[in-house]
Amino acid sequence: MDEKLIRDIVARVRGEGRDALTEVEGLALLSAMGVEAPRHHFVKGSKEAASLLADGRAAFPGERAVVKVISPDILHKTEVGGVAIVPNNAASIADAIAQMEAKFTKERVDGYTVNEFVPYEPKIGHEMIVGYRFARDFGPVVSFGPGGIYTEYLAKAFREGVANVFFSPATADRALVERVLARNAVRDLAAGGLRNTKPAIEESRIVDTVMAFLKAAPLFAAVGVTEFEVNPFVVSRGRDGKGRLVALDVLVKVGEIAKEGGELVLASDGRVVNRLQSLRPVDKIDRLLHPRSAAIVGVSEKGMNNGRIILRNLIANGFDRGRLYVVKPGVEAVDGCRCVPDIASLPEKVDLFVLVIPAASAPATIAELAELDKAEAVIVIPGGLEEKSGTEGLVAHMRKALEDSRAGQSRGPLLNGGNCLGVRSVPGKYNTLFIPEYKLPMPKGEVAPVAVISQSGAFAICRVSKHESLNPKYLVTCGNQMDLTIGDYLERLAEDREIELFAVYVEGFKPMDGEKTLRAVRRITESGRHVIFYRAGRTAAGAAASASHTASIAGDYPVTKALMGQAGAIVVESLDEFDDALTTFAFLRGKKAQGWGLGAVSSAGFECVAFADNLGALELASFAAASDPRAAGPRLEKVFAAARISEIVDVHNPLDLTPMADDAAYEESFRAVMEDPNVACGIVGIVPLSAMVNTLAADPAVHKEDVTSESSLAHRLGRYLRETNKPFVAVVDAGELYDPFALELLSRGVPTFRTADRALKMLNIWMRAHAGR
């Protein structure tokens, strides 16, 4: 790549005040990238063309030539008659240019190109679009897909991800590009070869072209290239008879991306970065999550306001009252915690300051904390700090105080929020989620190695409410991300190897934070851990709601989905999927994925059919030969005999136990299936209406069942999941009468779903995340 030539071309164009390159300049960029384009000659007009062709120096092979007008005012030439395919002779070429000279009298015309005509078959797969654009959330992004005049139609007609794909230079290497293109329809049509046909081009040549764009993309961002599109690249036969990829049309736009003192700047390594993000002392997240001292402003000593609820939450979580302060004049103590009249009177610089006051007062308070150096981290609960009219001066003062403090030795405080519910940190012994315990009981069980990171506070607490059996180590709500971002938290928490699962809800990214998040996600997933990722604001209406809610960049959902998936995240499509994935990945920690053979057990024929219909990438395992001591067949026959169901149940996979199997037979049958050497994972469906199984909450006046008893199937399956290293999920397909049974299974750590298709979808996602395919 000729970096100097690229810089010189773009600098000249921007220096002239233009926002687009001419095609000649665009072709020069392609040449600097090492990308093939048609040979061409540039002429000022028809007379120069006639003179050039007369002495034979401009002749190209073939019977035809392509004439194009070169003008910074004409970007889409074909639509306005700025392209002509003519016989390859002097008279025809000169005549075509003369006609364009007469046509384009009002536009600035720099000249014309006489181009080699590149023969190709104009069919799907032989025309491709490769492009670059600078996205403010992810930075440089490279795209590949079907090209030509049907680009937009084909992008919509193909299933998402099958035709149009996207890459980030932050995470993409050649192996990833090859892996993604191996599933691409355009690549299949051009390089895969259809039945009874030969591939038109070697796949490596397509990959080379994408890699050329990925290599140049960071430089394009640095010099101010906002958009670079080649449509189409065509597959043409070279002199050696092999397919070659040739750029026929190029469009390049430029503008200001990074500037000194702006929001986006150039880092020392030449990358575009967020200036404020680069100044942020993200290592202080450790203080925010593990504070030894804390202070709160906005606490009522008489009523139970949000500040008082937060104070009591900290006390209930075991925070040291001796280092827990309340900023409140005229009061000595609240709930046994010392009060001080103002921030300056705090007896020490606190690790955590929780701000629970009206938005209009918040900027001045934050500025004072920064100027007096009284806090390492601040949780800003109220929203609207930077959006409300009339507060511009206060916000500017706050921003300056914050920036000045970060230039000093203490590096200033971190801010979490605003418009958030704050943080719940189990090791930090605090919880700023200002929801009363009777409305939102906090999980009390074993601490799970899980971090939930959410822009929306309501989304986060709804997850807590729905996942009663999951006690995450950290739950972070970062709201508007006025300072700390999703990427900051993921980057820092990636260093905590105790966290095995990250569950992330995003409505939008701050500038360049999408790229930072990508890098953090890749680091986490390459270490063998997992990230569940949900992106809201994916429609126009959703994006508008997101912007008004969190003041974030909504972005392009297909790009987000593609890039996060390539970085290794489990990108879920719905809120139900987020909850299902959180349950499945949290509860199946430590299980092994060794093969794709599924063992399935149910007590209903319809459910066995549903298992078979929703296998996805799984395969129904064939049980091992009876001679193998681990084989399911002989063990099952013994279970059937003991339960006296041999005459109505046969050994199959899926295994239909019928409603006649009791709890013990259910457990032993499922154990036999799971322990067969050909079974890698399992699903157990319990249609709970049978009188033979214990599936009801205790009600001594009506029946003798009790799902919490040690002999219940819920207890048996929970015990077995702890014993086995193979993953399995359960299904309870019944009404609300059996909710206690499903909840009991969940409380014992068994991923439980209410339909077979939903259960198998999650098992497939888990298996792919652990075993590939």
GROMACS .gro file of C-alpha atoms in nm, residues 184-446:
model
  263
  184ASN     CA    1  -2.164  -1.583   0.158
  185ALA     CA    2  -2.399  -1.628  -0.138
  186VAL     CA    3  -2.203  -1.397  -0.370
  187ARG     CA    4  -1.882  -1.583  -0.301
  188ASP     CA    5  -2.063  -1.913  -0.364
  189LEU     CA    6  -2.191  -1.796  -0.701
  190ALA     CA    7  -1.854  -1.662  -0.816
  191ALA     CA    8  -1.596  -1.886  -0.652
  192GLY     CA    9  -1.793  -2.187  -0.534
  193GLY     CA   10  -1.913  -2.303  -0.874
  194LEU     CA   11  -2.269  -2.420  -0.935
  195ARG     CA   12  -2.360  -2.769  -1.048
  196ASN     CA   13  -2.184  -2.861  -1.376
  197THR     CA   14  -1.994  -2.531  -1.379
  198LYS     CA   15  -1.644  -2.425  -1.285
  199PRO     CA   16  -1.569  -2.142  -1.042
  200ALA     CA   17  -1.535  -1.810  -1.225
  201ILE     CA   18  -1.266  -1.684  -0.987
  202GLU     CA   19  -1.045  -1.816  -0.710
  203GLU     CA   20  -1.182  -1.734  -0.366
  204SER     CA   21  -0.840  -1.600  -0.262
  205ARG     CA   22  -0.874  -1.311  -0.510
  206ILE     CA   23  -1.201  -1.199  -0.348
  207VAL     CA   24  -1.040  -1.224  -0.004
  208ASP     CA   25  -0.737  -1.026  -0.129
  209THR     CA   26  -0.965  -0.741  -0.235
  210VAL     CA   27  -1.151  -0.729   0.097
  211MET     CA   28  -0.819  -0.741   0.284
  212ALA     CA   29  -0.687  -0.449   0.077
  213PHE     CA   30  -0.980  -0.237   0.196
  214LEU     CA   31  -0.936  -0.354   0.556
  215LYS     CA   32  -0.566  -0.267   0.547
  216ALA     CA   33  -0.636   0.081   0.410
  217ALA     CA   34  -0.943   0.154   0.627
  218PRO     CA   35  -0.763   0.300   0.935
  219LEU     CA   36  -0.558   0.527   0.706
  220PHE     CA   37  -0.873   0.640   0.524
  221ALA     CA   38  -1.026   0.736   0.860
  222ALA     CA   39  -0.712   0.923   0.963
  223VAL     CA   40  -0.695   1.135   0.645
  224GLY     CA   41  -1.070   1.207   0.629
  225VAL     CA   42  -1.215   0.960   0.379
  226THR     CA   43  -1.577   0.926   0.489
  227GLU     CA   44  -1.695   0.688   0.215
  228PHE     CA   45  -1.523   0.474  -0.050
  229GLU     CA   46  -1.735   0.251  -0.271
  230VAL     CA   47  -1.653   0.038  -0.573
  231ASN     CA   48  -1.968  -0.076  -0.753
  232PRO     CA   49  -1.922  -0.293  -0.934
  233PHE     CA   50  -1.617  -0.507  -0.907
  234VAL     CA   51  -1.662  -0.754  -1.192
  235VAL     CA   52  -1.529  -1.102  -1.254
  236SER     CA   53  -1.341  -1.102  -1.584
  237ARG     CA   54  -1.104  -1.348  -1.751
  238GLY     CA   55  -0.740  -1.238  -1.751
  239ARG     CA   56  -0.479  -1.314  -2.013
  240ASP     CA   57  -0.386  -1.626  -1.817
  241GLY     CA   58  -0.743  -1.751  -1.846
  242LYS     CA   59  -0.804  -1.711  -1.472
  243GLY     CA   60  -1.073  -1.496  -1.317
  244ARG     CA   61  -0.972  -1.151  -1.197
  245LEU     CA   62  -1.162  -0.894  -0.996
  246VAL     CA   63  -1.164  -0.552  -1.165
  247ALA     CA   64  -1.304  -0.225  -1.028
  248LEU     CA   65  -1.526  -0.057  -1.287
  249ASP     CA   66  -1.665   0.240  -1.096
  250VAL     CA   67  -1.540   0.417  -0.787
  251LEU     CA   68  -1.694   0.680  -0.560
  252VAL     CA   69  -1.492   0.846  -0.283
  253LYS     CA   70  -1.613   1.115  -0.042
  254VAL     CA   71  -1.408   1.308   0.210
  255GLY     CA   72  -1.474   1.530   0.510
  256GLU     CA   73  -1.361   1.613   0.860
  257ILE     CA   74  -1.343   1.309   1.088
  258ALA     CA   75  -1.072   1.393   1.341
  259LYS     CA   76  -0.928   1.729   1.436
  260GLU     CA   77  -0.707   1.860   1.713
  261GLY     CA   78  -0.915   1.953   2.016
  262GLY     CA   79  -1.230   1.797   1.871
  263GLU     CA   80  -1.434   1.506   1.998
  264LEU     CA   81  -1.248   1.268   1.766
  265VAL     CA   82  -0.870   1.301   1.739
  266LEU     CA   83  -0.576   1.106   1.601
  267ALA     CA   84  -0.389   0.892   1.852
  268SER     CA   85  -0.011   0.853   1.843
  269ASP     CA   86  -0.051   0.529   1.643
  270GLY     CA   87  -0.260   0.708   1.377
  271ARG     CA   88  -0.598   0.564   1.482
  272VAL     CA   89  -0.906   0.781   1.524
  273VAL     CA   90  -1.007   0.784   1.890
  274ASN     CA   91  -1.250   0.965   2.118
  275ARG     CA   92  -1.042   1.238   2.286
  276LEU     CA   93  -1.236   1.238   2.613
  277GLN     CA   94  -1.235   0.860   2.623
  278SER     CA   95  -0.858   0.857   2.591
  279LEU     CA   96  -0.830   1.092   2.893
  280ARG     CA   97  -1.066   0.891   3.114
  281PRO     CA   98  -0.894   0.706   3.406
  282VAL     CA   99  -1.085   0.382   3.350
  283ASP     CA  100  -0.870   0.199   3.605
  284LYS     CA  101  -1.077   0.382   3.868
  285ILE     CA  102  -1.365   0.152   3.778
  286ASP     CA  103  -1.202  -0.075   4.036
  287ARG     CA  104  -1.270   0.191   4.302
  288LEU     CA  105  -1.625   0.237   4.176
  289LEU     CA  106  -1.700  -0.135   4.202
  290HIS     CA  107  -1.506  -0.195   4.526
  291PRO     CA  108  -1.538   0.126   4.729
  292ARG     CA  109  -1.396   0.144   5.079
  293SER     CA  110  -1.566   0.476   5.148
  294ALA     CA  111  -1.878   0.642   5.010
  295ALA     CA  112  -2.094   0.951   5.036
  296ILE     CA  113  -2.448   1.031   4.924
  297VAL     CA  114  -2.616   1.364   4.854
  298GLY     CA  115  -2.996   1.380   4.829
  299VAL     CA  116  -3.096   1.181   5.140
  300SER     CA  117  -3.415   1.272   5.328
  301GLU     CA  118  -3.391   1.235   5.707
  302LYS     CA  119  -3.772   1.224   5.745
  303GLY     CA  120  -3.919   1.049   5.442
  304MET     CA  121  -3.817   0.751   5.230
  305ASN     CA  122  -3.688   0.912   4.910
  306ASN     CA  123  -3.451   0.755   4.657
  307GLY     CA  124  -3.144   0.879   4.842
  308ARG     CA  125  -3.265   0.724   5.169
  309ILE     CA  126  -3.341   0.395   4.997
  310ILE     CA  127  -2.987   0.387   4.854
  311LEU     CA  128  -2.839   0.467   5.196
  312ARG     CA  129  -3.029   0.182   5.357
  313ASN     CA  130  -2.935  -0.052   5.073
  314LEU     CA  131  -2.567   0.014   5.140
  315ILE     CA  132  -2.615  -0.042   5.512
  316ALA     CA  133  -2.810  -0.364   5.449
  317ASN     CA  134  -2.533  -0.487   5.219
  318GLY     CA  135  -2.280  -0.453   5.498
  319PHE     CA  136  -2.106  -0.131   5.396
  320ASP     CA  137  -1.896   0.018   5.677
  321ARG     CA  138  -2.109   0.294   5.838
  322GLY     CA  139  -1.795   0.453   5.973
  323ARG     CA  140  -1.689   0.546   5.618
  324LEU     CA  141  -2.037   0.609   5.479
  325TYR     CA  142  -2.128   0.980   5.479
  326VAL     CA  143  -2.436   1.187   5.399
  327VAL     CA  144  -2.399   1.541   5.263
  328LYS     CA  145  -2.680   1.724   5.444
  329PRO     CA  146  -2.654   2.050   5.637
  330GLY     CA  147  -2.819   2.088   5.977
  331VAL     CA  148  -2.832   1.715   6.057
  332GLU     CA  149  -2.579   1.515   6.262
  333ALA     CA  150  -2.661   1.164   6.139
  334VAL     CA  151  -2.905   0.964   5.930
  335ASP     CA  152  -2.949   0.592   5.998
  336GLY     CA  153  -2.629   0.596   6.203
  337CYS     CA  154  -2.420   0.756   5.926
  338ARG     CA  155  -2.237   1.085   5.985
  339CYS     CA  156  -2.372   1.391   5.803
  340VAL     CA  157  -2.157   1.680   5.676
  341PRO     CA  158  -2.290   2.022   5.567
  342ASP     CA  159  -2.121   2.029   5.227
  343ILE     CA  160  -1.879   1.851   4.997
  344ALA     CA  161  -1.579   2.045   5.126
  345SER     CA  162  -1.650   1.909   5.477
  346LEU     CA  163  -1.614   1.544   5.380
  347PRO     CA  164  -1.347   1.401   5.614
  348GLU     CA  165  -1.179   1.208   5.332
  349LYS     CA  166  -1.170   1.168   4.957
  350VAL     CA  167  -1.431   0.899   4.902
  351ASP     CA  168  -1.405   0.616   4.653
  352LEU     CA  169  -1.773   0.650   4.563
  353PHE     CA  170  -2.004   0.950   4.563
  354VAL     CA  171  -2.373   0.889   4.483
  355LEU     CA  172  -2.557   1.191   4.348
  356VAL     CA  173  -2.937   1.174   4.397
  357ILE     CA  174  -3.042   1.536   4.346
  358PRO     CA  175  -3.241   1.716   4.073
  359ALA     CA  176  -3.070   1.738   3.735
  360ALA     CA  177  -3.047   2.118   3.743
  361SER     CA  178  -2.825   2.101   4.053
  362ALA     CA  179  -2.609   1.814   3.938
  363PRO     CA  180  -2.354   1.991   3.710
  364ALA     CA  181  -2.245   2.232   3.984
  365THR     CA  182  -2.209   1.946   4.232
  366ILE     CA  183  -2.001   1.740   3.989
  367ALA     CA  184  -1.781   2.043   3.916
  368GLU     CA  185  -1.726   2.097   4.289
  369LEU     CA  186  -1.632   1.731   4.340
  370ALA     CA  187  -1.375   1.761   4.061
  371GLU     CA  188  -1.235   2.095   4.174
  372LEU     CA  189  -1.203   1.989   4.539
  373ASP     CA  190  -1.082   1.639   4.445
  374LYS     CA  191  -1.327   1.475   4.682
  375ALA     CA  192  -1.424   1.156   4.493
  376GLU     CA  193  -1.267   0.887   4.278
  377ALA     CA  194  -1.599   0.794   4.115
  378VAL     CA  195  -1.947   0.944   4.100
  379ILE     CA  196  -2.276   0.769   4.026
  380VAL     CA  197  -2.508   1.027   3.872
  381ILE     CA  198  -2.867   0.910   3.915
  382PRO     CA  199  -3.072   1.195   3.756
  383GLY     CA  200  -3.113   1.230   3.380
  384GLY     CA  201  -3.131   1.535   3.157
  385LEU     CA  202  -2.809   1.698   3.278
  386GLU     CA  203  -2.685   1.775   2.929
  387GLU     CA  204  -3.018   1.792   2.749
  388LYS     CA  205  -3.220   2.047   2.947
  389SER     CA  206  -3.230   2.400   2.806
  390GLY     CA  207  -3.087   2.674   3.022
  391THR     CA  208  -2.814   2.454   3.176
  392GLU     CA  209  -2.554   2.502   2.901
  393GLY     CA  210  -2.333   2.727   3.113
  394LEU     CA  211  -2.344   2.492   3.412
  395VAL     CA  212  -2.266   2.191   3.195
  396ALA     CA  213  -1.975   2.373   3.028
  397HIS     CA  214  -1.836   2.457   3.373
  398MET     CA  215  -1.878   2.095   3.480
  399ARG     CA  216  -1.702   1.967   3.167
  400LYS     CA  217  -1.412   2.208   3.208
  401ALA     CA  218  -1.370   2.123   3.576
  402LEU     CA  219  -1.373   1.753   3.492
  403GLU     CA  220  -1.121   1.792   3.211
  404ASP     CA  221  -0.893   2.014   3.423
  405SER     CA  222  -0.900   1.762   3.707
  406ARG     CA  223  -0.798   1.484   3.469
  407ALA     CA  224  -0.493   1.679   3.367
  408GLY     CA  225  -0.382   1.685   3.732
  409GLN     CA  226  -0.210   1.427   3.946
  410SER     CA  227  -0.535   1.273   4.077
  411ARG     CA  228  -0.670   1.236   3.718
  412GLY     CA  229  -1.017   1.342   3.831
  413PRO     CA  230  -1.328   1.138   3.911
  414LEU     CA  231  -1.513   0.895   3.686
  415LEU     CA  232  -1.884   0.952   3.624
  416ASN     CA  233  -2.139   0.675   3.583
  417GLY     CA  234  -2.472   0.790   3.434
  418GLY     CA  235  -2.671   1.008   3.431
  419ASN     CA  236  -3.023   0.882   3.387
  420CYS     CA  237  -2.935   0.553   3.551
  421LEU     CA  238  -3.010   0.336   3.852
  422GLY     CA  239  -2.641   0.298   3.927
  423VAL     CA  240  -2.467  -0.019   4.034
  424ARG     CA  241  -2.510  -0.331   4.243
  425SER     CA  242  -2.172  -0.476   4.338
  426VAL     CA  243  -2.168  -0.784   4.558
  427PRO     CA  244  -1.797  -0.763   4.643
  428GLY     CA  245  -1.832  -0.386   4.686
  429LYS     CA  246  -2.114  -0.439   4.938
  430TYR     CA  247  -2.345  -0.182   4.787
  431ASN     CA  248  -2.655  -0.138   4.579
  432THR     CA  249  -2.777   0.196   4.443
  433LEU     CA  250  -3.083   0.049   4.271
  434PHE     CA  251  -3.337   0.261   4.452
  435ILE     CA  252  -3.612  -0.002   4.451
  436PRO     CA  253  -3.751  -0.110   4.789
  437GLU     CA  254  -3.663  -0.467   4.887
  438TYR     CA  255  -4.030  -0.561   4.908
  439LYS     CA  256  -4.070  -0.461   4.543
  440LEU     CA  257  -3.745  -0.615   4.421
  441PRO     CA  258  -3.597  -0.882   4.648
  442MET     CA  259  -3.227  -0.914   4.571
  443PRO     CA  260  -3.083  -1.260   4.501
  444LYS     CA  261  -2.930  -1.409   4.813
  445GLY     CA  262  -2.771  -1.731   4.687
  446GLU     CA  263  -2.424  -1.816   4.566
   0.00000   0.00000   0.00000
